[in-house]
PDB file of C-alpha atoms in Angstrom:
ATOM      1  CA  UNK V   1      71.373  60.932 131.774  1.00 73.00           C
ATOM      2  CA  UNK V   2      68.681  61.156 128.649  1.00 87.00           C
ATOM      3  CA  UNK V   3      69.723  60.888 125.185  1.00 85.00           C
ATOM      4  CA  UNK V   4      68.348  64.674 124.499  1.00 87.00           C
ATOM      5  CA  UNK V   5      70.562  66.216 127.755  1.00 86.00           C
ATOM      6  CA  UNK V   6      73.515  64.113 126.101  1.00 89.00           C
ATOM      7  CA  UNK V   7      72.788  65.921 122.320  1.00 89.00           C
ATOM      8  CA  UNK V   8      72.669  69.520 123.801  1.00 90.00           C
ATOM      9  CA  UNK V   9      75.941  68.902 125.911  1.00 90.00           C
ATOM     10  CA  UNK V  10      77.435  67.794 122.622  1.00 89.00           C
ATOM     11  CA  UNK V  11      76.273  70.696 120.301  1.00 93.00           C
ATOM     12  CA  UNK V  12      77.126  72.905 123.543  1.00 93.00           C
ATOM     13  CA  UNK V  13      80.757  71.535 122.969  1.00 92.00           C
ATOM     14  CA  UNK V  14      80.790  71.332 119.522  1.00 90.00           C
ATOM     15  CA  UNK V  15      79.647  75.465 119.304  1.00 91.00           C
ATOM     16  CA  UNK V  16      82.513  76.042 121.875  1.00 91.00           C
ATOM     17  CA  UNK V  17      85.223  74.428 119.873  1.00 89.00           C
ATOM     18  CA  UNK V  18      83.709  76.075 116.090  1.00 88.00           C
ATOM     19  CA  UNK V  19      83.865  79.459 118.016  1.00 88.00           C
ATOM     20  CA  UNK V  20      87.410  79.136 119.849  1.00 88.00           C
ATOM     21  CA  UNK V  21      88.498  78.389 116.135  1.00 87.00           C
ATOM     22  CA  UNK V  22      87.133  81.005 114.115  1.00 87.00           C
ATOM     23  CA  UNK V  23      88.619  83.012 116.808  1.00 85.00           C
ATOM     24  CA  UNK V  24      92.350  81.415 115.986  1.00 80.00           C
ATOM     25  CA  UNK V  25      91.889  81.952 112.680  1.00 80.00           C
ATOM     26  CA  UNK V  26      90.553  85.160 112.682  1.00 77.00           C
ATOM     27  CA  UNK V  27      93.805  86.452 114.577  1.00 75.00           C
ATOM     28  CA  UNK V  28      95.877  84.401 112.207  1.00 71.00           C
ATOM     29  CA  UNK V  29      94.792  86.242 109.462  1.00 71.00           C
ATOM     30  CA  UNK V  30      94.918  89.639 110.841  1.00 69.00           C
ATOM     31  CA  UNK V  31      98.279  88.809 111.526  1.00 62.00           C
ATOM     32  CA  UNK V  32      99.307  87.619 107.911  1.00 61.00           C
ATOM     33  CA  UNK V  33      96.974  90.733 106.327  1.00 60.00           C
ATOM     34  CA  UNK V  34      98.935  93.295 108.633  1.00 58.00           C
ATOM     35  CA  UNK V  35     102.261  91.577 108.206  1.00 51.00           C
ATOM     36  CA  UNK V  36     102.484  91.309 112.121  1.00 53.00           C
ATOM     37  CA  UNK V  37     104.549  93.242 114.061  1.00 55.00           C
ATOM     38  CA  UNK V  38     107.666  90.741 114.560  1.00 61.00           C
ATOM     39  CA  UNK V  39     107.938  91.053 110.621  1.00 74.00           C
ATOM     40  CA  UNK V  40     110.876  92.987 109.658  1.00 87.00           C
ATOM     41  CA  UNK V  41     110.115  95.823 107.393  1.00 90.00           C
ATOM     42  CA  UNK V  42     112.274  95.480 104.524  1.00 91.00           C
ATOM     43  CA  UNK V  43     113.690  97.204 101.584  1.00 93.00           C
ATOM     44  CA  UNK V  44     115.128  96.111  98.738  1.00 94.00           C
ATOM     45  CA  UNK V  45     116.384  96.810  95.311  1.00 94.00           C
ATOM     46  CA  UNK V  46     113.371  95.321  93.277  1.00 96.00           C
ATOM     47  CA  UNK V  47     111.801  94.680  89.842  1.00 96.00           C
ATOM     48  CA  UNK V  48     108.465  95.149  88.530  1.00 97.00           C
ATOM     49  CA  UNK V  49     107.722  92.169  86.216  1.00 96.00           C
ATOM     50  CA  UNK V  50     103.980  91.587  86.289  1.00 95.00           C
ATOM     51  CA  UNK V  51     100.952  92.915  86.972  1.00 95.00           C
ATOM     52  CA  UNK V  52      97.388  91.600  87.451  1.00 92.00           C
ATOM     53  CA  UNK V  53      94.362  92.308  88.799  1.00 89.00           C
ATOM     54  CA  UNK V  54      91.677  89.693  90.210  1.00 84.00           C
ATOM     55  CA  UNK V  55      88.450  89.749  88.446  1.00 76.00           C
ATOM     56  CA  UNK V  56      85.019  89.045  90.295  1.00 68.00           C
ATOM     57  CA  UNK V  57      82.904  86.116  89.069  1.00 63.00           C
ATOM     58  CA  UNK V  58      80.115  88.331  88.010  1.00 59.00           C
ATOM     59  CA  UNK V  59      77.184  86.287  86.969  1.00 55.00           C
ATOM     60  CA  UNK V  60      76.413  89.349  84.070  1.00 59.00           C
ATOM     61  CA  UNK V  61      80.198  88.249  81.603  1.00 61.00           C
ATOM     62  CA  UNK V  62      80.220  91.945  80.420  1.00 63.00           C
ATOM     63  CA  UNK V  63      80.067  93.988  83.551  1.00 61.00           C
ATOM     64  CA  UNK V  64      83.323  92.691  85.149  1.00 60.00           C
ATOM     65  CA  UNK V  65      85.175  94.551  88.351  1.00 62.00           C
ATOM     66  CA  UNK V  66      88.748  93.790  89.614  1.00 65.00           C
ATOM     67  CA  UNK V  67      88.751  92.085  93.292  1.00 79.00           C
ATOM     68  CA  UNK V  68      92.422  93.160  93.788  1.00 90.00           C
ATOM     69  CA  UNK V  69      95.539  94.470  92.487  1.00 94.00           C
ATOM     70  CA  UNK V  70      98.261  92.846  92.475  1.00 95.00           C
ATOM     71  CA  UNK V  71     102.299  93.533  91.087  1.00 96.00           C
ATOM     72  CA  UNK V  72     104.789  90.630  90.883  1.00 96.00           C
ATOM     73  CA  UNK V  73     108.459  91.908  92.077  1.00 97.00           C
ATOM     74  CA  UNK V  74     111.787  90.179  91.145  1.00 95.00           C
ATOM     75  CA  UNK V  75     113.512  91.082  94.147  1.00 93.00           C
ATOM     76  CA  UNK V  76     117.612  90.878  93.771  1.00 84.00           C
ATOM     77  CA  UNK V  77     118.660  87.167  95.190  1.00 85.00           C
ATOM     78  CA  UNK V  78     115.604  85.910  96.179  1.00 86.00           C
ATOM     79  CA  UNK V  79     113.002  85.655  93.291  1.00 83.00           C
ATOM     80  CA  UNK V  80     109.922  86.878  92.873  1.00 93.00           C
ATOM     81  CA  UNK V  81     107.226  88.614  95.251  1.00 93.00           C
ATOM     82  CA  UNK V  82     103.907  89.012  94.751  1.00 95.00           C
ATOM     83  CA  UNK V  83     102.326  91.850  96.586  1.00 95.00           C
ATOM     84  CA  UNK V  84      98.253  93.379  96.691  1.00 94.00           C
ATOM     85  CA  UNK V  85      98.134  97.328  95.855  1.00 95.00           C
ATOM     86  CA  UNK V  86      96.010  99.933  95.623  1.00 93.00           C
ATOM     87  CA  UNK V  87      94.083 100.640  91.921  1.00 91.00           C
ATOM     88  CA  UNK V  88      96.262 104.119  92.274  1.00 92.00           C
ATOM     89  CA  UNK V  89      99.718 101.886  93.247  1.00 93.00           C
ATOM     90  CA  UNK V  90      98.662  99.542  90.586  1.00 94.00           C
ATOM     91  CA  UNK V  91      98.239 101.874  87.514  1.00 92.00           C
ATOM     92  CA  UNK V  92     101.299 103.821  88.548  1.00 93.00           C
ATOM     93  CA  UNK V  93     103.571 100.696  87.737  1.00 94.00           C
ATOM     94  CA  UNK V  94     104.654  99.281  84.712  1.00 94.00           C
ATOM     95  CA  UNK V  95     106.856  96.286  83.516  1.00 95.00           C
ATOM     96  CA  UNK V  96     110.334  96.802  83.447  1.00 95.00           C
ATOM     97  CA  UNK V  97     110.273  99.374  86.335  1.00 96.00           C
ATOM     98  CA  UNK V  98     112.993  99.542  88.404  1.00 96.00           C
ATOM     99  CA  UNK V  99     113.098 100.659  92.375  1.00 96.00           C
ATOM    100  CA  UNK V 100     113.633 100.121  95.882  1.00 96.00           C
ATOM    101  CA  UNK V 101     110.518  98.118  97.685  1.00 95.00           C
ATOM    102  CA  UNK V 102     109.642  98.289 101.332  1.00 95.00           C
ATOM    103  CA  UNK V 103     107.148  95.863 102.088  1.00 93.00           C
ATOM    104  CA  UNK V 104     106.831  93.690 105.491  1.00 91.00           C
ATOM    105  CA  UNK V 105     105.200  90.346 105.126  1.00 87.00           C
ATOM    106  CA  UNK V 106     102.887  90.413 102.676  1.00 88.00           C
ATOM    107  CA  UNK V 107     102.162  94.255 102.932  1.00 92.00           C
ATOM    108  CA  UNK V 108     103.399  96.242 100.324  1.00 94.00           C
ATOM    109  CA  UNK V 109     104.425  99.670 101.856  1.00 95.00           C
ATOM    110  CA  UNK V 110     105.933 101.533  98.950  1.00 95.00           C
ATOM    111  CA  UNK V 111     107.937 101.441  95.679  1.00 96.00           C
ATOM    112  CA  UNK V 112     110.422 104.265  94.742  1.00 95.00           C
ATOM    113  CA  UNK V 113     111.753 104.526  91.145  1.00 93.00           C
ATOM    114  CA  UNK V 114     115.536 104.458  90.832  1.00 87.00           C
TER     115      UNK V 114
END
């Protein structure tokens, strides 16, 4: 067997195995993103006690535009909980607000005053 039909069988397995693990990864994700369905969907009496949103590395410093949302929840007994919301969600809350919070995984689902 030549050196050059011993390269392409290499790179032939090589592609294989990058491709088979973008796949995993890909699914992994969707499954952390979507909180999966063998998540329990859970609510809870929760906190709001921070707020933040992501800013893009914009190469122009004065033109800057949030990535993401995101609201930090003291949830009773367990700590905190970081969850990404909508701009809406996100300007709706403020520190200090007090509710029940259904989320499942890492999915926020909704936040009801009370």
């Amino acid at each position: 067997m030549s050196f050059s039909k011993i390269l392409v069988l290499f790179i032939t397995i090589a592609c294989i195995l990058l491709f088979i693990a973008i796949i995993n990864s890909a699914r992994h994700m969707e499954h952390l993103n979507h909180g999966g369905s063998e998540l329990l969907r859970r609510t809870v009496e929760a906190e709001v006690v921070a707020k933040r949103a992501a800013q893009s590395a914009a190469s122009d410093y004065r033109t800057t535009t949030p990535e993401g949302y995101y609201i930090t929840f003291r949830v009773e007994g367990e700590g905190p909980v970081e969850l990404p919301v909508s701009a809406a969600q996100y300007g709706h809350m403020v520190e200090g607000d007090r509710g029940r919070l259904t989320f499942q995984g890492t999915q926020y689902l909704s936040f009801q005053l009370g």
